[in-house]
Amino acid sequence: RRWLDHLPDAILAEYPALCFNYAMAIMFTDDRHDVATSARITKALDMAAAGWQAQEAATDELGRVYAMRSMTAWWLGDFEQAYIAARHAQELLADDDHEWQGVNLLQIAHEELLNGQLNAAEATLRNARHINERVENPHGALAVRHLQAQVCMRRGNLRQAHTIYQQILDDVGADPELSDDRGHALAGLAALHYEWNDLDR
């Protein structure tokens, strides 16, 4: 990341894969909720997209760019743009690009959940969970389970949602790298106990 920070744009722009990895490096080393970070990621993605579009045959790579755009918008809370980019990405990503398919399907499932399309969300999440477990992406697999718990809550299957959240807690333990997942699971359990009027719990 520090090396890439020193490269002039004119040099970076010649190598779309380098631009894409630069965007990834920024996303995972800076505050993803910050508008300035989003602007830097977007600039690098724009250069990557321009380079790959010039190659004409780089459809899958452009799919990854849109998947990253979706993630960037999601972290800023711009869900509408996140979902638009995710749908576009899904049209471009290769069927065997499991790493990015698994990540991108999370955004699509989230949109389906919020739109009340629970059957569609369930199907998308089953696919996303299978893919994320296949590529050994624990963060993606945990995100799927959180969304599956939310689907259960929307359906009124509160006991099933409770089981999922409790399993997440058991799996993440005290791992500091998974503290977000622990926090979301605890928040989910809190909502369930509130629904059951178990206010002390």
Coordinates of N, CA and C in Angstrom, one line a residue:
R1 N 0.8 -1.2 0.0 CA 0.0 0.0 0.0 C 0.9 1.2 0.0
R2 N 1.9 1.3 0.9 CA 2.8 2.5 0.9 C 3.5 2.6 -0.4
W3 N 4.0 1.5 -1.0 CA 4.7 1.6 -2.3 C 3.7 2.1 -3.3
L4 N 2.5 1.6 -3.4 CA 1.6 2.1 -4.4 C 1.2 3.5 -4.2
D5 N 1.2 4.0 -3.0 CA 0.9 5.4 -2.7 C 1.9 6.3 -3.4
H6 N 3.1 5.8 -3.7 CA 4.1 6.7 -4.3 C 4.1 6.6 -5.8
L7 N 3.3 5.7 -6.4 CA 3.4 5.6 -7.9 C 2.5 6.7 -8.5
P8 N 2.9 7.4 -9.5 CA 2.1 8.4 -10.2 C 0.9 7.7 -10.9
D9 N -0.2 8.4 -11.0 CA -1.4 7.9 -11.7 C -1.1 7.4 -13.1
A10 N -0.2 8.1 -13.8 CA 0.1 7.7 -15.2 C 0.7 6.3 -15.2
I11 N 1.5 6.0 -14.2 CA 2.1 4.6 -14.2 C 1.0 3.6 -13.7
L12 N 0.3 3.9 -12.7 CA -0.8 3.0 -12.2 C -1.8 2.6 -13.3
A13 N -2.2 3.7 -14.1 CA -3.2 3.5 -15.1 C -2.8 2.5 -16.1
E14 N -1.5 2.2 -16.3 CA -1.1 1.3 -17.3 C -1.3 -0.2 -16.9
Y15 N -1.6 -0.4 -15.6 CA -1.7 -1.7 -15.0 C -3.0 -1.9 -14.3
P16 N -4.1 -2.2 -15.0 CA -5.4 -2.3 -14.3 C -5.5 -3.2 -13.1
A17 N -4.8 -4.4 -13.2 CA -4.8 -5.3 -12.0 C -4.1 -4.6 -10.8
L18 N -3.1 -3.8 -11.0 CA -2.4 -3.1 -9.9 C -3.4 -2.1 -9.3
C19 N -4.1 -1.4 -10.2 CA -5.1 -0.4 -9.7 C -6.2 -1.1 -8.9
F20 N -6.6 -2.2 -9.3 CA -7.7 -3.0 -8.6 C -7.1 -3.4 -7.2
N21 N -5.9 -3.9 -7.2 CA -5.3 -4.4 -5.9 C -5.0 -3.2 -5.0
Y22 N -4.7 -2.0 -5.6 CA -4.5 -0.8 -4.8 C -5.9 -0.4 -4.1
A23 N -7.0 -0.5 -4.9 CA -8.3 -0.2 -4.3 C -8.6 -1.2 -3.1
M24 N -8.2 -2.4 -3.3 CA -8.4 -3.4 -2.2 C -7.6 -3.0 -1.0
A25 N -6.3 -2.7 -1.2 CA -5.4 -2.3 -0.1 C -6.0 -1.1 0.7
I26 N -6.5 -0.1 -0.1 CA -7.1 1.0 0.6 C -8.3 0.6 1.4
M27 N -9.2 -0.2 0.9 CA -10.4 -0.6 1.6 C -10.1 -1.3 2.9
F28 N -9.0 -2.1 2.9 CA -8.8 -2.9 4.1 C -7.7 -2.3 5.0
T29 N -7.2 -1.1 4.7 CA -6.3 -0.4 5.6 C -6.8 0.9 6.1
D30 N -7.8 1.5 5.5 CA -8.4 2.8 5.9 C -9.8 2.6 6.4
D31 N -10.3 3.7 6.9 CA -11.7 3.7 7.5 C -12.7 3.6 6.3
R32 N -13.3 2.5 6.1 CA -14.2 2.2 5.0 C -15.5 3.1 5.1
H33 N -15.8 3.6 6.3 CA -17.0 4.5 6.4 C -16.7 5.9 6.1
D34 N -15.5 6.3 5.7 CA -15.1 7.6 5.5 C -15.2 8.0 4.0
V35 N -15.8 9.1 3.7 CA -16.1 9.6 2.3 C -14.7 9.7 1.6
A36 N -13.7 10.2 2.3 CA -12.4 10.4 1.6 C -11.8 9.0 1.2
T37 N -12.0 8.0 2.0 CA -11.5 6.7 1.7 C -12.2 6.2 0.4
S38 N -13.6 6.4 0.4 CA -14.4 5.9 -0.7 C -13.9 6.6 -2.0
A39 N -13.6 7.9 -1.9 CA -13.1 8.6 -3.1 C -11.8 8.0 -3.6
R40 N -10.9 7.6 -2.7 CA -9.6 7.1 -3.2 C -9.9 5.7 -3.8
I41 N -10.7 4.9 -3.2 CA -11.0 3.6 -3.7 C -11.7 3.7 -5.1
T42 N -12.6 4.6 -5.2 CA -13.3 4.8 -6.5 C -12.3 5.3 -7.6
K43 N -11.4 6.2 -7.3 CA -10.4 6.6 -8.2 C -9.6 5.4 -8.8
A44 N -9.2 4.6 -7.9 CA -8.4 3.4 -8.3 C -9.2 2.5 -9.1
L45 N -10.5 2.3 -8.7 CA -11.4 1.4 -9.5 C -11.7 2.0 -10.9
D46 N -11.8 3.3 -11.0 CA -12.0 3.9 -12.3 C -10.9 3.6 -13.2
M47 N -9.7 3.7 -12.7 CA -8.5 3.5 -13.5 C -8.4 2.0 -13.9
A48 N -8.8 1.1 -13.0 CA -8.8 -0.3 -13.3 C -9.8 -0.6 -14.4
A49 N -11.0 0.0 -14.2 CA -12.1 -0.3 -15.2 C -11.7 0.2 -16.6
A50 N -11.1 1.4 -16.6 CA -10.7 2.0 -17.9 C -9.7 1.1 -18.6
G51 N -8.7 0.6 -17.8 CA -7.7 -0.3 -18.4 C -8.3 -1.6 -18.9
W52 N -9.2 -2.2 -18.2 CA -9.8 -3.5 -18.6 C -10.8 -3.3 -19.7
Q53 N -11.5 -2.2 -19.7 CA -12.4 -1.9 -20.9 C -11.6 -1.8 -22.2
A54 N -10.4 -1.2 -22.1 CA -9.6 -1.1 -23.3 C -9.2 -2.5 -23.8
Q55 N -9.1 -3.5 -22.9 CA -8.7 -4.8 -23.3 C -9.9 -5.6 -23.9
E56 N -11.1 -5.1 -23.7 CA -12.4 -5.6 -24.3 C -12.7 -7.0 -23.8
A57 N -11.8 -7.9 -23.5 CA -12.1 -9.3 -23.2 C -12.1 -9.5 -21.7
A58 N -11.9 -8.4 -20.9 CA -11.8 -8.6 -19.4 C -13.1 -8.4 -18.7
T59 N -14.1 -9.2 -19.1 CA -15.5 -9.1 -18.6 C -15.5 -9.4 -17.1
D60 N -14.8 -10.5 -16.7 CA -14.8 -11.0 -15.3 C -14.2 -9.9 -14.4
E61 N -13.1 -9.4 -14.9 CA -12.4 -8.3 -14.1 C -13.3 -7.1 -13.9
L62 N -14.1 -6.7 -14.9 CA -15.0 -5.6 -14.7 C -16.1 -6.0 -13.7
G63 N -16.5 -7.3 -13.7 CA -17.4 -7.7 -12.7 C -16.9 -7.5 -11.3
R64 N -15.6 -7.8 -11.1 CA -15.0 -7.6 -9.8 C -14.9 -6.1 -9.4
V65 N -14.7 -5.2 -10.4 CA -14.7 -3.8 -10.2 C -16.1 -3.4 -9.6
Y66 N -17.2 -3.9 -10.3 CA -18.5 -3.5 -9.8 C -18.9 -4.1 -8.5
A67 N -18.3 -5.3 -8.2 CA -18.5 -5.9 -6.9 C -17.8 -5.0 -5.8
M68 N -16.7 -4.5 -6.1 CA -16.0 -3.6 -5.2 C -16.7 -2.3 -5.1
R69 N -17.3 -1.8 -6.2 CA -18.0 -0.6 -6.1 C -19.2 -0.8 -5.1
S70 N -19.8 -1.9 -5.3 CA -21.0 -2.3 -4.4 C -20.6 -2.3 -2.9
M71 N -19.4 -2.9 -2.6 CA -19.0 -2.9 -1.2 C -18.7 -1.5 -0.7
T72 N -18.0 -0.7 -1.6 CA -17.7 0.7 -1.2 C -18.9 1.5 -0.9
A73 N -19.9 1.4 -1.7 CA -21.2 2.1 -1.5 C -21.9 1.6 -0.2
W74 N -21.8 0.3 0.0 CA -22.5 -0.3 1.2 C -21.9 0.2 2.5
W75 N -20.6 0.3 2.5 CA -19.9 0.8 3.7 C -20.2 2.2 4.0
L76 N -20.6 3.0 3.0 CA -21.0 4.4 3.2 C -22.5 4.5 3.5
G77 N -23.2 3.4 3.4 CA -24.7 3.4 3.7 C -25.5 3.8 2.5
D78 N -24.9 3.8 1.3 CA -25.6 4.1 0.1 C -26.1 2.8 -0.5
F79 N -27.1 2.2 0.1 CA -27.6 0.9 -0.3 C -28.1 0.8 -1.7
E80 N -28.8 1.9 -2.2 CA -29.3 1.9 -3.5 C -28.2 1.7 -4.6
Q81 N -27.1 2.4 -4.4 CA -26.0 2.3 -5.4 C -25.3 1.0 -5.2
A82 N -25.2 0.5 -4.0 CA -24.6 -0.8 -3.7 C -25.3 -1.9 -4.4
Y83 N -26.7 -1.9 -4.4 CA -27.4 -2.9 -5.0 C -27.4 -2.9 -6.5
I84 N -27.4 -1.6 -7.1 CA -27.3 -1.5 -8.5 C -25.9 -2.0 -9.0
A85 N -24.9 -1.7 -8.3 CA -23.5 -2.2 -8.7 C -23.5 -3.7 -8.5
A86 N -24.1 -4.3 -7.5 CA -24.0 -5.7 -7.3 C -24.7 -6.5 -8.4
R87 N -25.9 -5.9 -8.8 CA -26.6 -6.6 -9.9 C -25.8 -6.5 -11.2
H88 N -25.1 -5.4 -11.4 CA -24.3 -5.3 -12.6 C -23.1 -6.3 -12.6
A89 N -22.5 -6.3 -11.4 CA -21.4 -7.3 -11.2 C -21.8 -8.7 -11.5
Q90 N -23.0 -9.1 -11.0 CA -23.5 -10.4 -11.2 C -23.6 -10.8 -12.6
E91 N -23.9 -9.8 -13.5 CA -24.1 -10.1 -14.9 C -22.7 -10.3 -15.6
L92 N -21.6 -9.8 -15.0 CA -20.3 -9.8 -15.6 C -19.4 -10.9 -15.0
L93 N -19.6 -11.2 -13.7 CA -18.7 -12.2 -13.1 C -18.7 -13.6 -13.7
A94 N -17.6 -14.2 -13.9 CA -17.6 -15.6 -14.4 C -18.2 -16.5 -13.4
D95 N -18.8 -17.6 -13.9 CA -19.5 -18.5 -13.0 C -18.5 -19.2 -12.1
D96 N -17.3 -19.3 -12.5 CA -16.3 -20.0 -11.6 C -15.5 -19.0 -10.8
D97 N -15.8 -17.7 -10.8 CA -15.1 -16.8 -10.0 C -15.8 -16.8 -8.6
H98 N -15.5 -17.9 -7.9 CA -16.3 -18.2 -6.6 C -16.0 -17.1 -5.5
E99 N -14.7 -16.7 -5.5 CA -14.4 -15.7 -4.4 C -15.3 -14.5 -4.5
W100 N -15.4 -13.9 -5.7 CA -16.2 -12.7 -5.8 C -17.7 -12.9 -6.0
Q101 N -18.0 -14.1 -6.5 CA -19.5 -14.5 -6.5 C -20.0 -14.5 -5.1
G102 N -19.2 -15.2 -4.2 CA -19.6 -15.3 -2.8 C -19.8 -14.0 -2.1
V103 N -18.9 -13.1 -2.3 CA -19.0 -11.7 -1.7 C -20.2 -11.0 -2.3
N104 N -20.3 -11.0 -3.6 CA -21.4 -10.2 -4.3 C -22.8 -10.7 -4.0
L105 N -23.0 -12.0 -3.9 CA -24.3 -12.5 -3.6 C -24.8 -12.0 -2.2
L106 N -23.9 -11.7 -1.3 CA -24.4 -11.1 0.0 C -25.2 -9.8 -0.3
Q107 N -24.7 -9.0 -1.1 CA -25.4 -7.7 -1.4 C -26.7 -8.0 -2.0
I108 N -26.8 -8.9 -3.0 CA -28.1 -9.2 -3.6 C -29.1 -9.8 -2.6
A109 N -28.6 -10.7 -1.8 CA -29.5 -11.2 -0.7 C -30.0 -10.2 0.2
H110 N -29.1 -9.2 0.6 CA -29.5 -8.1 1.5 C -30.6 -7.3 0.8
E111 N -30.5 -7.0 -0.5 CA -31.5 -6.3 -1.2 C -32.8 -7.0 -1.2
E112 N -32.8 -8.3 -1.5 CA -34.0 -9.2 -1.5 C -34.6 -9.2 -0.1
L113 N -33.8 -9.3 0.9 CA -34.4 -9.3 2.3 C -35.1 -8.0 2.6
L114 N -34.5 -6.9 2.3 CA -35.1 -5.6 2.6 C -36.4 -5.4 1.8
N115 N -36.4 -6.0 0.6 CA -37.6 -5.8 -0.3 C -38.7 -6.8 0.1
G116 N -38.5 -7.7 1.1 CA -39.4 -8.6 1.6 C -39.5 -9.9 0.7
Q117 N -38.5 -10.0 -0.2 CA -38.5 -11.2 -1.1 C -37.8 -12.3 -0.3
L118 N -38.4 -12.9 0.7 CA -37.8 -13.8 1.6 C -37.4 -15.2 0.9
N119 N -38.2 -15.7 0.0 CA -37.9 -16.9 -0.7 C -36.7 -16.7 -1.5
A120 N -36.6 -15.6 -2.2 CA -35.4 -15.3 -3.1 C -34.2 -15.1 -2.2
A121 N -34.4 -14.4 -1.1 CA -33.2 -14.2 -0.2 C -32.7 -15.5 0.3
E122 N -33.6 -16.4 0.7 CA -33.2 -17.7 1.3 C -32.4 -18.5 0.2
A123 N -32.8 -18.5 -1.0 CA -32.1 -19.2 -2.1 C -30.8 -18.6 -2.4
T124 N -30.7 -17.3 -2.4 CA -29.5 -16.6 -2.7 C -28.5 -16.8 -1.5
L125 N -29.0 -16.8 -0.3 CA -28.1 -17.1 0.8 C -27.6 -18.5 0.9
R126 N -28.4 -19.4 0.5 CA -27.9 -20.8 0.5 C -26.7 -20.9 -0.5
N127 N -26.9 -20.3 -1.7 CA -25.8 -20.3 -2.7 C -24.6 -19.6 -2.2
A128 N -24.8 -18.4 -1.6 CA -23.7 -17.6 -1.0 C -22.9 -18.4 0.1
R129 N -23.7 -19.1 0.9 CA -23.0 -19.8 2.0 C -22.2 -21.0 1.4
H130 N -22.7 -21.7 0.5 CA -22.0 -22.8 -0.1 C -20.7 -22.3 -0.8
I131 N -20.8 -21.2 -1.5 CA -19.6 -20.6 -2.2 C -18.6 -20.1 -1.2
N132 N -19.0 -19.4 -0.2 CA -18.1 -18.8 0.8 C -17.4 -19.9 1.6
E133 N -18.1 -20.9 1.9 CA -17.4 -22.0 2.6 C -16.5 -22.8 1.7
R134 N -16.8 -22.9 0.4 CA -16.0 -23.6 -0.5 C -14.7 -22.9 -0.7
V135 N -14.7 -21.5 -0.7 CA -13.4 -20.8 -0.9 C -12.8 -20.4 0.4
E136 N -13.4 -21.0 1.5 CA -12.8 -20.8 2.9 C -12.7 -19.3 3.2
N137 N -13.9 -18.6 3.0 CA -14.0 -17.2 3.4 C -14.8 -17.1 4.6
P138 N -14.2 -17.1 5.8 CA -15.0 -17.2 7.1 C -15.9 -15.9 7.3
H139 N -15.3 -14.8 6.8 CA -16.1 -13.5 7.0 C -17.4 -13.5 6.1
G140 N -17.2 -14.0 4.9 CA -18.4 -14.1 4.0 C -19.4 -15.1 4.6
A141 N -18.9 -16.3 5.1 CA -19.8 -17.3 5.6 C -20.6 -16.8 6.8
L142 N -19.9 -16.1 7.7 CA -20.5 -15.5 8.9 C -21.6 -14.5 8.5
A143 N -21.3 -13.6 7.5 CA -22.2 -12.6 7.0 C -23.5 -13.3 6.5
V144 N -23.3 -14.4 5.8 CA -24.5 -15.2 5.3 C -25.3 -15.6 6.5
R145 N -24.7 -16.1 7.5 CA -25.5 -16.6 8.6 C -26.3 -15.5 9.4
H146 N -25.6 -14.3 9.4 CA -26.4 -13.2 10.0 C -27.6 -12.9 9.2
L147 N -27.5 -12.9 7.9 CA -28.6 -12.6 7.1 C -29.7 -13.7 7.1
Q148 N -29.2 -14.9 7.3 CA -30.2 -16.1 7.4 C -31.0 -15.9 8.7
A149 N -30.3 -15.4 9.7 CA -31.0 -15.2 11.0 C -32.1 -14.1 10.8
Q150 N -31.7 -13.1 10.1 CA -32.7 -12.0 9.8 C -33.9 -12.5 9.0
V151 N -33.6 -13.4 8.1 CA -34.8 -13.9 7.3 C -35.7 -14.7 8.3
C152 N -35.1 -15.5 9.2 CA -35.9 -16.2 10.1 C -36.7 -15.3 11.0
M153 N -36.1 -14.2 11.4 CA -36.9 -13.2 12.2 C -38.0 -12.6 11.4
R154 N -37.8 -12.3 10.1 CA -38.9 -11.7 9.3 C -40.0 -12.8 9.2
R155 N -39.7 -14.0 9.2 CA -40.7 -15.1 9.0 C -41.4 -15.4 10.3
G156 N -40.8 -14.9 11.4 CA -41.4 -15.2 12.7 C -40.8 -16.5 13.3
N157 N -39.8 -17.0 12.7 CA -39.1 -18.2 13.2 C -38.0 -17.8 14.2
L158 N -38.5 -17.3 15.4 CA -37.5 -16.7 16.3 C -36.6 -17.7 17.0
R159 N -37.1 -18.9 17.3 CA -36.2 -19.9 17.9 C -35.1 -20.2 16.9
Q160 N -35.4 -20.4 15.6 CA -34.4 -20.7 14.7 C -33.4 -19.6 14.6
A161 N -33.8 -18.3 14.6 CA -32.9 -17.2 14.5 C -32.0 -17.2 15.8
H162 N -32.6 -17.5 16.9 CA -31.8 -17.6 18.2 C -30.7 -18.6 18.0
T163 N -31.1 -19.8 17.5 CA -30.1 -20.9 17.3 C -28.9 -20.4 16.4
I164 N -29.2 -19.7 15.3 CA -28.2 -19.2 14.4 C -27.3 -18.2 15.1
Y165 N -27.9 -17.3 15.8 CA -27.0 -16.3 16.5 C -26.2 -16.9 17.6
Q166 N -26.7 -17.9 18.3 CA -25.9 -18.6 19.3 C -24.8 -19.4 18.7
Q167 N -25.0 -20.0 17.6 CA -24.0 -20.7 16.9 C -22.9 -19.8 16.4
I168 N -23.3 -18.6 16.0 CA -22.2 -17.6 15.5 C -21.4 -17.2 16.7
L169 N -22.0 -17.0 17.9 CA -21.2 -16.6 19.1 C -20.3 -17.8 19.5
D170 N -20.7 -19.0 19.4 CA -19.9 -20.1 19.7 C -18.7 -20.2 18.8
D171 N -19.0 -20.0 17.5 CA -17.9 -20.1 16.5 C -16.9 -19.0 16.5
V172 N -17.3 -17.8 16.8 CA -16.3 -16.7 16.8 C -15.5 -16.6 18.1
G173 N -16.1 -17.1 19.2 CA -15.5 -17.0 20.5 C -15.0 -15.6 20.8
A174 N -13.7 -15.5 21.2 CA -13.2 -14.2 21.6 C -12.2 -13.7 20.6
D175 N -12.3 -14.2 19.4 CA -11.4 -13.8 18.3 C -11.5 -12.3 18.0
P176 N -10.5 -11.5 18.2 CA -10.6 -10.1 18.0 C -10.9 -9.7 16.6
E177 N -10.5 -10.5 15.6 CA -10.7 -10.2 14.2 C -12.2 -10.4 13.8
L178 N -13.0 -11.1 14.7 CA -14.4 -11.4 14.4 C -15.3 -10.7 15.4
S179 N -14.8 -9.6 16.0 CA -15.5 -8.9 17.0 C -16.8 -8.3 16.5
D180 N -16.8 -7.8 15.2 CA -18.0 -7.3 14.5 C -19.1 -8.4 14.5
D181 N -18.7 -9.6 14.2 CA -19.7 -10.7 14.1 C -20.2 -11.0 15.5
R182 N -19.4 -10.9 16.5 CA -19.9 -11.2 17.8 C -20.9 -10.1 18.2
G183 N -20.5 -8.8 17.9 CA -21.4 -7.7 18.2 C -22.8 -7.8 17.5
H184 N -22.7 -8.2 16.2 CA -24.0 -8.3 15.5 C -24.9 -9.4 16.0
A185 N -24.2 -10.5 16.4 CA -24.9 -11.7 17.0 C -25.6 -11.3 18.3
L186 N -24.8 -10.6 19.1 CA -25.4 -10.1 20.4 C -26.5 -9.2 20.2
A187 N -26.4 -8.3 19.3 CA -27.5 -7.4 19.0 C -28.7 -8.1 18.5
G188 N -28.5 -9.2 17.7 CA -29.6 -10.0 17.2 C -30.3 -10.7 18.4
L189 N -29.5 -11.3 19.3 CA -30.1 -11.9 20.5 C -30.8 -11.0 21.4
A190 N -30.3 -9.7 21.5 CA -31.0 -8.7 22.3 C -32.4 -8.4 21.7
A191 N -32.5 -8.3 20.4 CA -33.7 -8.0 19.7 C -34.7 -9.2 20.0
L192 N -34.2 -10.4 20.0 CA -35.1 -11.6 20.2 C -35.6 -11.6 21.6
H193 N -34.7 -11.3 22.6 CA -35.2 -11.3 24.0 C -36.1 -10.2 24.3
Y194 N -35.9 -9.1 23.6 CA -36.9 -8.0 23.7 C -38.2 -8.4 23.2
E195 N -38.2 -9.1 22.0 CA -39.5 -9.6 21.5 C -40.2 -10.5 22.4
W196 N -39.4 -11.3 23.2 CA -40.0 -12.3 24.1 C -40.3 -11.6 25.5
N197 N -40.1 -10.3 25.6 CA -40.3 -9.6 26.8 C -39.3 -10.0 28.0
D198 N -38.2 -10.6 27.6 CA -37.2 -11.0 28.6 C -36.2 -9.9 28.7
L199 N -36.7 -8.8 29.3 CA -35.9 -7.5 29.3 C -34.6 -7.6 30.0
D200 N -34.5 -8.3 31.1 CA -33.3 -8.4 31.8 C -32.2 -9.1 31.0
R201 N -32.6 -10.1 30.3 CA -31.7 -10.9 29.4 C -31.2 -10.0 28.3

